[in-house]
Tab-separated table of C-alpha atoms in Angstrom:
chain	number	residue	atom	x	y	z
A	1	UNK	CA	131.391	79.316	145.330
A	2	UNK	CA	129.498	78.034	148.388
A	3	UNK	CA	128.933	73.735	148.350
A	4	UNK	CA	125.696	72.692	149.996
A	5	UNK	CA	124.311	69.519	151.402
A	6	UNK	CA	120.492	68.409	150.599
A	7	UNK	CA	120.207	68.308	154.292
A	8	UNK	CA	121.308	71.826	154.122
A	9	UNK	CA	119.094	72.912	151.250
A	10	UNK	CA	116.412	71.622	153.250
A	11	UNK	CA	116.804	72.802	156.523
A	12	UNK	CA	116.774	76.188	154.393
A	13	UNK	CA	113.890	75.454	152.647
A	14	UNK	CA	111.744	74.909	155.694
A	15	UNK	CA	112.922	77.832	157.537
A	16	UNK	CA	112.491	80.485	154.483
A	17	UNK	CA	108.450	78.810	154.138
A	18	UNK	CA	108.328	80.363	157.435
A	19	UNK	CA	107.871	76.847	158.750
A	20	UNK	CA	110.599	76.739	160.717
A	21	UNK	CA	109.442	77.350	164.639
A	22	UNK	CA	106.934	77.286	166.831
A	23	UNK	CA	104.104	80.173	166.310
A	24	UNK	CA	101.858	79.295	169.842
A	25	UNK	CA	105.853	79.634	171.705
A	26	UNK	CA	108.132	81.485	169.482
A	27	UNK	CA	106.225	83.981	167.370
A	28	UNK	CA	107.879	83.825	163.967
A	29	UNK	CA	105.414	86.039	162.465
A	30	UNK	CA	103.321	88.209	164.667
A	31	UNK	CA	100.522	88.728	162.226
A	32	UNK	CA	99.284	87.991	159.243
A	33	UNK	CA	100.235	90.848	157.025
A	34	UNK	CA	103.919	90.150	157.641
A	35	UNK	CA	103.805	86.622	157.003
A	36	UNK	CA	102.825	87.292	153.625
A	37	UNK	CA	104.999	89.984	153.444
A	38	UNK	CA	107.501	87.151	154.203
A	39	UNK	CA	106.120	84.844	151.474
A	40	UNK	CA	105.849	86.933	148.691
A	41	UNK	CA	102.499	85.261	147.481
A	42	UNK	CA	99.630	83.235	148.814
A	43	UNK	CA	98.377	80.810	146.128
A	44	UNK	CA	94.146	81.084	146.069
A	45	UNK	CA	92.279	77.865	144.910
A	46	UNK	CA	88.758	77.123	145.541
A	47	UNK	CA	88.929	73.882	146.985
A	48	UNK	CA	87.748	73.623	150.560
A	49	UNK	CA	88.010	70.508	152.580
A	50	UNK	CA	89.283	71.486	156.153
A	51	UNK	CA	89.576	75.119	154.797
A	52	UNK	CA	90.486	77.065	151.461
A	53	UNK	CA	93.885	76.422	150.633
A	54	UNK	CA	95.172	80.308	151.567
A	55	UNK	CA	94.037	79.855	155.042
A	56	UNK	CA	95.377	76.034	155.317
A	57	UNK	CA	98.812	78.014	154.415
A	58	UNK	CA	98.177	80.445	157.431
A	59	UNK	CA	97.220	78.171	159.383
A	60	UNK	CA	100.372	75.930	159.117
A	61	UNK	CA	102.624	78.509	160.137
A	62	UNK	CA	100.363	80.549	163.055
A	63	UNK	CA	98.178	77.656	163.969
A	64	UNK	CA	94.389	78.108	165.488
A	65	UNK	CA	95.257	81.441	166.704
A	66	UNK	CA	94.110	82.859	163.958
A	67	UNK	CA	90.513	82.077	162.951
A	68	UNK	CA	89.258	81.871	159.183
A	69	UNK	CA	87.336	85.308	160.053
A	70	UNK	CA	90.513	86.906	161.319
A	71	UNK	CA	92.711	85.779	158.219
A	72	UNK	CA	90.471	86.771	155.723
A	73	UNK	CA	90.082	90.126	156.983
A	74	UNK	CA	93.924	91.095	157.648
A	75	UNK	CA	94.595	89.296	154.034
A	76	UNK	CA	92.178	91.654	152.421
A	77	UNK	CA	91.889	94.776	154.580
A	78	UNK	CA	90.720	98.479	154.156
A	79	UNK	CA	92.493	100.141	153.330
A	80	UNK	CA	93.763	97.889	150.981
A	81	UNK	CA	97.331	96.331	151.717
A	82	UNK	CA	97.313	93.011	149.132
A	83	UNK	CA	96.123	92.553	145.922
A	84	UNK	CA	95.005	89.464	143.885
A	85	UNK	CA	97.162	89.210	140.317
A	86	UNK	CA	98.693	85.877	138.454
A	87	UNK	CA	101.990	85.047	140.087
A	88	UNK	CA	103.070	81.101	140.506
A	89	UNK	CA	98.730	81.116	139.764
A	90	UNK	CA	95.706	82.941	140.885
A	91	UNK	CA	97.571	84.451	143.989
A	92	UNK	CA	97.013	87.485	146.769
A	93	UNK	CA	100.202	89.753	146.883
A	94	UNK	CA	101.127	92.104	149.109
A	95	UNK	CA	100.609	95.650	147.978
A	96	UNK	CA	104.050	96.434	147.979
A	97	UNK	CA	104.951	94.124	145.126
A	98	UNK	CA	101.952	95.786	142.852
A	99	UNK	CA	104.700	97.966	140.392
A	100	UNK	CA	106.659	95.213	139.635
A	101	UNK	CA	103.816	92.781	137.884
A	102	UNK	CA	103.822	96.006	135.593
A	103	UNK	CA	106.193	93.552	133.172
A	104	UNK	CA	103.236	91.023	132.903
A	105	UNK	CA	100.707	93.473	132.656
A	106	UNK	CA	102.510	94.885	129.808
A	107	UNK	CA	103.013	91.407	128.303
A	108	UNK	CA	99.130	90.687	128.440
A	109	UNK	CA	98.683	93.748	126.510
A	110	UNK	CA	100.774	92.417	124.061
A	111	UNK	CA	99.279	89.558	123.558
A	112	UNK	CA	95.906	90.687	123.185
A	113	UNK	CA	94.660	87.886	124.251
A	114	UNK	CA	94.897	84.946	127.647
A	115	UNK	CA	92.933	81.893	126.974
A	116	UNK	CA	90.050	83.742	125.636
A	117	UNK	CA	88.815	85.964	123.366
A	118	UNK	CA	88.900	89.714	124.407
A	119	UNK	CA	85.078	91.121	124.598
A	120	UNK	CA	84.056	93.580	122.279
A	121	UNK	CA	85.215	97.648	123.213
A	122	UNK	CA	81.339	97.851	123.801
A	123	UNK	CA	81.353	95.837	126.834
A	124	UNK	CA	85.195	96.805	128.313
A	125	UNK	CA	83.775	100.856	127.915
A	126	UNK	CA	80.232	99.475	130.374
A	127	UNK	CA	82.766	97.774	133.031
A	128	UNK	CA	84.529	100.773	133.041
A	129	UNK	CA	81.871	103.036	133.634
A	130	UNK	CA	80.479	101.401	136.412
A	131	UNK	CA	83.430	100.290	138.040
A	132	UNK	CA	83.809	104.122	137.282
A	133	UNK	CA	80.831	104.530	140.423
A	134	UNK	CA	82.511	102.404	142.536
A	135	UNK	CA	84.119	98.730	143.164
A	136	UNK	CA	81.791	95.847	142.414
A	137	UNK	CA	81.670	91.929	142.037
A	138	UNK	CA	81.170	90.129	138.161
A	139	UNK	CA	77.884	89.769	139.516
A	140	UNK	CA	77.029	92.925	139.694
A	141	UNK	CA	78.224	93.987	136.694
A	142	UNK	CA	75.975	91.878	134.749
A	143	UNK	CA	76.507	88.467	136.071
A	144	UNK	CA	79.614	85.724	136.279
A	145	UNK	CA	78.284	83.186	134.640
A	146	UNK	CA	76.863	81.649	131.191
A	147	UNK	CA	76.416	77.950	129.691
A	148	UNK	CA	79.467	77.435	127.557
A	149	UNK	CA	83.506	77.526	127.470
A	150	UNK	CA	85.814	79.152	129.824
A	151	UNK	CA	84.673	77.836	132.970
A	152	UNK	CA	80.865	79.062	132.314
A	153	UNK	CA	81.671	82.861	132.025
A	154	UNK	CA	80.250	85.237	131.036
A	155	UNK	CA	81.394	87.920	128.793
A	156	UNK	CA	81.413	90.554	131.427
A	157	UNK	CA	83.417	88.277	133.886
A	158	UNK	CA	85.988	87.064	130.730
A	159	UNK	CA	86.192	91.386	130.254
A	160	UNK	CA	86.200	92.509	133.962
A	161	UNK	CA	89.500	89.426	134.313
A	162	UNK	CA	91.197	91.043	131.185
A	163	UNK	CA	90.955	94.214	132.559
A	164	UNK	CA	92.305	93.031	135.585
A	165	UNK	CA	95.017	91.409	133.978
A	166	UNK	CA	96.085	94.576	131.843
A	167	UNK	CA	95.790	96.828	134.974
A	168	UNK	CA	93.000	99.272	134.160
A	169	UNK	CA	91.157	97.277	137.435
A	170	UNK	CA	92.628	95.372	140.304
A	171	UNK	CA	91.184	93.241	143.041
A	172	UNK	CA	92.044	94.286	146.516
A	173	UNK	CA	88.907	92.870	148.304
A	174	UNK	CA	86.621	90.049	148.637
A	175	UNK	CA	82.427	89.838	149.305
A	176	UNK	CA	81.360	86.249	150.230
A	177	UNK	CA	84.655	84.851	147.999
A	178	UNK	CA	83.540	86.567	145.105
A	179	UNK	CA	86.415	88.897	143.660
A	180	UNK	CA	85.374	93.124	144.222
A	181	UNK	CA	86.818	94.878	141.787
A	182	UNK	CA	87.628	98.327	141.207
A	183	UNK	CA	89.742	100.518	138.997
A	184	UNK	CA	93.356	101.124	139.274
A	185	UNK	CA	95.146	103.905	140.046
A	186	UNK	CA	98.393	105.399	141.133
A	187	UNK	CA	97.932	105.368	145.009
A	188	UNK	CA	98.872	101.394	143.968
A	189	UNK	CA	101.968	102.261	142.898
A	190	UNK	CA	102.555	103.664	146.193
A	191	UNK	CA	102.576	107.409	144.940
A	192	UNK	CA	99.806	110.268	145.405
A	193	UNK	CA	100.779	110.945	141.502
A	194	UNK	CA	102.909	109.843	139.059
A	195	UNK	CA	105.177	112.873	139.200
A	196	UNK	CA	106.372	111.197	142.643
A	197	UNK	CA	107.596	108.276	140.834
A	198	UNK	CA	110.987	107.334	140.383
A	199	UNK	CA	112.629	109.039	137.160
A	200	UNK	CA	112.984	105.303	135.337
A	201	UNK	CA	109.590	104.520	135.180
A	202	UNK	CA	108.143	104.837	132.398
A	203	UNK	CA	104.958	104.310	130.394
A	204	UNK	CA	104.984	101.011	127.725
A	205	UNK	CA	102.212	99.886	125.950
A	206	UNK	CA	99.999	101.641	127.974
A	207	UNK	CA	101.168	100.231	131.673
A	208	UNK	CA	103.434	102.941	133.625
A	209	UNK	CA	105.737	101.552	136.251
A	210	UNK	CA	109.021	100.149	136.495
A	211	UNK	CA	111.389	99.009	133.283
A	212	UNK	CA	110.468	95.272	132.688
A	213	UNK	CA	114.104	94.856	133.360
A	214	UNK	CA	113.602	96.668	136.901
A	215	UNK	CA	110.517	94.479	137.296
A	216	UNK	CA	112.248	91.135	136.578
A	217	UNK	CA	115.708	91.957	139.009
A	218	UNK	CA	112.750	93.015	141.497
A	219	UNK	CA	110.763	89.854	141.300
A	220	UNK	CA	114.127	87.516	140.563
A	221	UNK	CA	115.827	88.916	144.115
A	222	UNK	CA	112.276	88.378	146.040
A	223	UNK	CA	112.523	84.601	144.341
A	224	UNK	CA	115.654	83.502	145.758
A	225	UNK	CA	114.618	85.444	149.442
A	226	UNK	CA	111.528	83.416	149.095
A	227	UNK	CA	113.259	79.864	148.109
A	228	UNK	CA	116.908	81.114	150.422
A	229	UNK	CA	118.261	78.407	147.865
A	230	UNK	CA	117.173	77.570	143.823
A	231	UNK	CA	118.546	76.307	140.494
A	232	UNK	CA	117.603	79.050	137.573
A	233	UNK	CA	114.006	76.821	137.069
A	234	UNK	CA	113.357	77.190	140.792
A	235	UNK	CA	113.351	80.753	140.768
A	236	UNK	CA	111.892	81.745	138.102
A	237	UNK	CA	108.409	79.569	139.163
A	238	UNK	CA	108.596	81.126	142.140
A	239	UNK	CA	105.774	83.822	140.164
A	240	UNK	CA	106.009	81.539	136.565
A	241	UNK	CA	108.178	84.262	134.806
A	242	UNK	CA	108.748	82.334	131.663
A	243	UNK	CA	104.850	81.998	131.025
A	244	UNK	CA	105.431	85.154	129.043
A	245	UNK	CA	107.954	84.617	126.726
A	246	UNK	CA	110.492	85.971	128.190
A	247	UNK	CA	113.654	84.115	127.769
A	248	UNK	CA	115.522	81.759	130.075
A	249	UNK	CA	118.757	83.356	129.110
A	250	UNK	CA	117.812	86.653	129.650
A	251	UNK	CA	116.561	85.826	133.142
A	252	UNK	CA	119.777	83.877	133.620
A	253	UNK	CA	121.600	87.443	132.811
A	254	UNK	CA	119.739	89.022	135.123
A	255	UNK	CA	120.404	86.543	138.301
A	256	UNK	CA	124.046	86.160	137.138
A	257	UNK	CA	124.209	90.519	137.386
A	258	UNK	CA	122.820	90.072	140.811
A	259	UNK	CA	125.588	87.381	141.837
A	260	UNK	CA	127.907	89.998	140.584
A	261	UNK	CA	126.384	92.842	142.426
A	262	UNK	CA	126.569	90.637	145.604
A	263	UNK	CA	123.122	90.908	146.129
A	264	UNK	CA	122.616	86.950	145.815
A	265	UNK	CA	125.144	84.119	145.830
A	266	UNK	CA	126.131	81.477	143.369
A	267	UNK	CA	126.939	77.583	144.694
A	268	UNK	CA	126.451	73.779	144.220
A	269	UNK	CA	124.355	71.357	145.634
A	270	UNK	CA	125.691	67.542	145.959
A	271	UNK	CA	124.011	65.655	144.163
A	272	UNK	CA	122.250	67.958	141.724
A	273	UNK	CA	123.058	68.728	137.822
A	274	UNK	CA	122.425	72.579	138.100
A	275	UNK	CA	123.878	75.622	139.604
A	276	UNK	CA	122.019	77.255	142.468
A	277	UNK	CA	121.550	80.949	143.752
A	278	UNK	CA	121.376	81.476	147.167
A	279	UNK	CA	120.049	84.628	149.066
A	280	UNK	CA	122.942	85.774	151.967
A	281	UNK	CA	120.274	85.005	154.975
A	282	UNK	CA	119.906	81.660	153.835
A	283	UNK	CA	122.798	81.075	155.275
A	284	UNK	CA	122.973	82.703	159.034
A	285	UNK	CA	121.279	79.709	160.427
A	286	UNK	CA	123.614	76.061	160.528
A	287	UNK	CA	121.926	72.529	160.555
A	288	UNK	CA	123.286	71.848	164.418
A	289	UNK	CA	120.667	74.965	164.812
A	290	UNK	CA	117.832	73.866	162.923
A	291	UNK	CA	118.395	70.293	164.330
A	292	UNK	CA	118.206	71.571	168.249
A	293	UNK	CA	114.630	73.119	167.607
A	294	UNK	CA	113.808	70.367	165.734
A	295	UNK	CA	111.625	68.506	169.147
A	296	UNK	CA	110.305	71.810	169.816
A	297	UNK	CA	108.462	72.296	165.958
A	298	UNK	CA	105.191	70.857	165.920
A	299	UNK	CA	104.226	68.655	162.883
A	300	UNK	CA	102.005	70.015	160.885
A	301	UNK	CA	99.961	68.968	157.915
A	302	UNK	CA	100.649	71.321	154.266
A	303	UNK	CA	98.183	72.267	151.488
A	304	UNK	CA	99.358	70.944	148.021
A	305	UNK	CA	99.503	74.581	147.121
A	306	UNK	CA	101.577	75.380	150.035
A	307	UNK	CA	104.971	77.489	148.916
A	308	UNK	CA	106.916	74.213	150.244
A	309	UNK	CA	105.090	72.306	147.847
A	310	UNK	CA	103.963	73.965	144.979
A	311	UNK	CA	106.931	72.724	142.676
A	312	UNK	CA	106.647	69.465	142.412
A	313	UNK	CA	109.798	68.519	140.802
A	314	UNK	CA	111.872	70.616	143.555
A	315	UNK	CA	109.939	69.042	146.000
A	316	UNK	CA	111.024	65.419	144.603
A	317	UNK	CA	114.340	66.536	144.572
A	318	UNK	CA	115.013	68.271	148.144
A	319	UNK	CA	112.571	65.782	150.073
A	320	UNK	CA	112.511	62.873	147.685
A	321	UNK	CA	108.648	62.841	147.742
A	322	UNK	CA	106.635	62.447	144.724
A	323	UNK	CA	103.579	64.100	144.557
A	324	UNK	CA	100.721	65.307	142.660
A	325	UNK	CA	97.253	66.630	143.429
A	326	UNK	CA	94.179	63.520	142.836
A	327	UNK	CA	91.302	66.191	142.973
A	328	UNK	CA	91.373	65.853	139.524
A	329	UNK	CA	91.806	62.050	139.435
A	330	UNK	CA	88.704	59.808	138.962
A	331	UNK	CA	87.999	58.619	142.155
A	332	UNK	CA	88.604	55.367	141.358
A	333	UNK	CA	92.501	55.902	139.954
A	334	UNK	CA	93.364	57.952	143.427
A	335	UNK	CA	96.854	56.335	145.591
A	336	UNK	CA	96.426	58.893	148.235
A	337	UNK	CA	93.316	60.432	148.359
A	338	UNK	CA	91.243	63.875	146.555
A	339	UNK	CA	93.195	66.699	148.573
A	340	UNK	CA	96.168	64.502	150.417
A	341	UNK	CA	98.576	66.587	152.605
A	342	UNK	CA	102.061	66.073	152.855
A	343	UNK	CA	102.784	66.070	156.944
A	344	UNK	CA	106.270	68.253	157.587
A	345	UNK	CA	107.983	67.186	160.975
A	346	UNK	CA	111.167	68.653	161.500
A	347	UNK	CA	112.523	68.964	157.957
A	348	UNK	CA	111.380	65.650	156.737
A	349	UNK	CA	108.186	64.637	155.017
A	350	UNK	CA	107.063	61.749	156.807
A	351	UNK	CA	103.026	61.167	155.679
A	352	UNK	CA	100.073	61.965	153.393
A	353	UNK	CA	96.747	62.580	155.108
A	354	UNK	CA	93.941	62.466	153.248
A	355	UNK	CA	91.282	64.675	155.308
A	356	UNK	CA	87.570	65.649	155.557
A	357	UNK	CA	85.251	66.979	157.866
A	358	UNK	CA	81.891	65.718	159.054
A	359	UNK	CA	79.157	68.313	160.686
A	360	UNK	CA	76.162	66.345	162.708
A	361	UNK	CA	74.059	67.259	165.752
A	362	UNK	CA	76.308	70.569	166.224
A	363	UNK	CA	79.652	68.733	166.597
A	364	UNK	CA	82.641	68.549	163.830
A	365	UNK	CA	84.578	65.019	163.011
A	366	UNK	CA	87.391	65.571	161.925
A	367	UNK	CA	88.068	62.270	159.144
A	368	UNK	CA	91.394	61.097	158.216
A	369	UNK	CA	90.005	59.707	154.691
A	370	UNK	CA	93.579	57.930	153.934
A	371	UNK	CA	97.086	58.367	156.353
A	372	UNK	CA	99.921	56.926	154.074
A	373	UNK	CA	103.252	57.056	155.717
A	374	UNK	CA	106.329	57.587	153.558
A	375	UNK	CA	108.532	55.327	155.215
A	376	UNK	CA	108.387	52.556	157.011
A	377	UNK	CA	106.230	52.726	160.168
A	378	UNK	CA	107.786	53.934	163.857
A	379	UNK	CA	106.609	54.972	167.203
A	380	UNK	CA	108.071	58.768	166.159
A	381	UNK	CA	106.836	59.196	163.102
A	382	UNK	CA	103.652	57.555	164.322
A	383	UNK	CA	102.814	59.986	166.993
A	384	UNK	CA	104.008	62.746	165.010
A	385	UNK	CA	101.225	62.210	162.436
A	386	UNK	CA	98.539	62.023	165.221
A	387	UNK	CA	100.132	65.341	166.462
A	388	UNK	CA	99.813	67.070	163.074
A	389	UNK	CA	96.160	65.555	162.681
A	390	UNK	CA	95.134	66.903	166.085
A	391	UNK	CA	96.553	70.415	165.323
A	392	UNK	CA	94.770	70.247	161.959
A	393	UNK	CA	91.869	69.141	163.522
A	394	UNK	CA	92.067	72.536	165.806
A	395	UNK	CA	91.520	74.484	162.892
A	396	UNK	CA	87.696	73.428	162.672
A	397	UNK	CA	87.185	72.895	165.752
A	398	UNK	CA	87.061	69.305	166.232
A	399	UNK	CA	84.781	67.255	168.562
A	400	UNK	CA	85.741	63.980	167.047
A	401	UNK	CA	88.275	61.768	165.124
A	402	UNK	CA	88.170	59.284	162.267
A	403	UNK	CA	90.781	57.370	161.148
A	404	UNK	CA	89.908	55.327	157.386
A	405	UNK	CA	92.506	53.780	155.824
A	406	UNK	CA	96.099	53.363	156.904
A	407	UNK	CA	98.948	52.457	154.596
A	408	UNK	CA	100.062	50.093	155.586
A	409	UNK	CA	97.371	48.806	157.296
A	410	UNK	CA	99.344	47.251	160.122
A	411	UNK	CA	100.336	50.883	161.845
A	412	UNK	CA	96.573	51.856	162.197
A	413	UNK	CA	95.766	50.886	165.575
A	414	UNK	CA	98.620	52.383	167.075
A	415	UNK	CA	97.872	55.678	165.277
A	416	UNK	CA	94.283	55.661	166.812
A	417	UNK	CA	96.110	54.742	170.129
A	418	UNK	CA	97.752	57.834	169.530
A	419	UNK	CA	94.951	60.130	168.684
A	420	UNK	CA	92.687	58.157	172.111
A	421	UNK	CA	95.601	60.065	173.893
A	422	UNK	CA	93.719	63.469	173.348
A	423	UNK	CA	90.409	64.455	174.727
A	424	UNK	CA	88.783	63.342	172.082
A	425	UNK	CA	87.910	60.176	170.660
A	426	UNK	CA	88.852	58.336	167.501
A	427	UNK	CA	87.267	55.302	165.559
């Protein structure tokens, strides 16, 4: 059984984020499409401050050489190569990984029923037939939108989503942010028909496709490539797979049959309670090699729905930061600001940075609402802040700096000192 340090776990936990070298020097991932190939999942949320949170995660990783234009269109490309389904939330997947969600579309079926009410037959049978002419937005279809419950839909967006999450549609495109939908069909499976499938797939409540069994290994083996190292929670919230009902034992079966297979490993962690699983390439790399292109890693600021991130309670325990989104925080009750980012240098978490941007007379201010540092104020940690606020700032464009508040208070000026260094000028 293999016996891992936190330092360990972390230097494995930036590296399998793809976070773990320079993009602009050492290409990690040469495009897009790979990265999330990489990643498994992209979380989507609407918030925008600097930029929506799936192209902050881009961004991170291949810095301004991509453009928002650029990542948008090789995330959702014609033909289509990703698709948008409910994996650890509202995420865009990778084509590839569209026969094993057959499990939770199965499930949903089911269930009859998300958070909502399924619409009447009437209405399902009139999305059908004209998604049955083509793709189309909610919009289209009728309209999005009502007054009432369920985030103001309407009846043809609450049908058009439950189709989508049953699989008789599927979202592979975008117009203007608004979900395209159109209906499903084997070609997503990866076959021209379903007598090219493999003989174990079958047809369950009306979804054909893998074994829920094959779906789970599938999805549990992607998990622990994703995390390189996870207790049995980790993993499985890697795309939420106990939101169904299926059973913590039987997913601890199925990761325990893939130890045994030698497809994964089994270890310990010092310091932690649980059992991990660790995937085999987790391991090629040692800390002496992480910690020699450590100088050469740029700092760079993370979206709180950043893969890093988006567990909050792993995130406590392998980086000993607590955190929690205040977008949905009265204003007044916020520590660290609407939409703070944690700041990753090296393998350490050294900052919050609350940011906003500012358009006037053509030129873009970039505005560094709150900078809270994690530990206790020095020149490295100070200038690596400023670095990962300049880079951010290169995502919009920047003509201009602002710096807010600083906690604590007394490491503000040399931060702006820091960020006078650059061409710019902040206040």
């Amino acid at each position: 059984m293999t016996e891992l340090s936190t330092q360990q776990v972390r230097d494995i936990a930036v590296r399998c984020a793809g976070l773990g070298s320079l993009p602009s020097t050492v290409p990690r991932h040469p495009s897009v499409p790979s990265l999330l190939e990489e990643l498994g999942a992209i979380q989507l949320d609407t918030i925008s401050t600097l930029a929506r949170s799936h192209e902050l995660v881009v961004l991170a990783r291949l810095g301004a050489i991509e453009g928002k234009r650029e990542i948008e269109s090789k995330l959702w490309t014609s033909p289509p190569t990703t698709f948008e389904y409910w994996s650890h939330a509202a995420c865009i997947l990778p084509l590839s990984s569209y026969p094993w969600f057959a499990f939770r579309r199965r499930s949903f079926r089911r269930r009859g029923i998300r958070w909502h009410d399924v619409p009447s037959k009437r209405i399902l049978n009139n999305i059908l037939k004209q998604l049955s002419e083509g793709p189309s937005t909610a919009n289209n279809l009728g309209g999005a939108k009502r007054p009432g419950p369920w985030w103001d839909w309407s009846e043809v967006k609450i049908g058009v989503e439950w189709l989508l999450d049953i699989g008789d549609v599927v979202c592979t495109s975008r117009t203007n942010w608004r979900r395209e939908y159109q209906l499903a069909d084997e070609s997503l499976l990866g076959f021209k028909s379903i007598s090219q499938a493999p003989k174990s797939w079958i047809t369950t409540d009306g979804v054909f496709g893998p074994t829920d069994d094959e779906c789970l290994r599938q999805l549990l083996l992607a998990s622990v490539a994703a995390l390189g190292v996870g207790t049995l929670e980790d993993v499985i919230d890697v795309h939420r797979l106990s939101m169904h009902g299926l059973p913590r034992k039987g997913l601890s079966t199925l990761l325990h049959e893939l130890v045994e297979e030698r497809l994964i490993d089994s270890g310990t962690v010092a310091g932690w309670s649980e059992p991990v699983f660790i995937h085999p390439n987790a391991l090629h790399h040692t800390h002496e090699d992480s910690v020699s292109t450590q100088l050469q890693r740029p700092p760079v600021m993370l979206s709180p729905f950043d893969q890093l991130i988006w567990n909050r309670e792993r995130l406590e325990r392998i980086f000993a930061m607590r955190y929690r989104i205040e977008a949905y925080t009265p204003a007044a009750q916020r520590v660290f600001g609407y939409f703070a980012m944690p700041v990753l240098y090296g393998q350490e978490l050294i900052a919050r940075v609350d940011p906003n941007k500012e358009r006037k007379s053509g030129k873009t201010t970039f505005i560094a609402r709150t900078v809270t540092f994690e530990k206790r104020p020095t020149a490295e940690h100070t200038r690596a802040i400023a670095s990962a606020i300049i880079s951010a700032g290169s995502w919009i464009n920047a003509d201009a700096y602002e710096v807010e508040v600083v906690s604590p208070a007394s490491a503000r000026s040399a931060l702006v000192r820091e960020l006078n260094k650059t061409p710019t000028q902040p206040t």
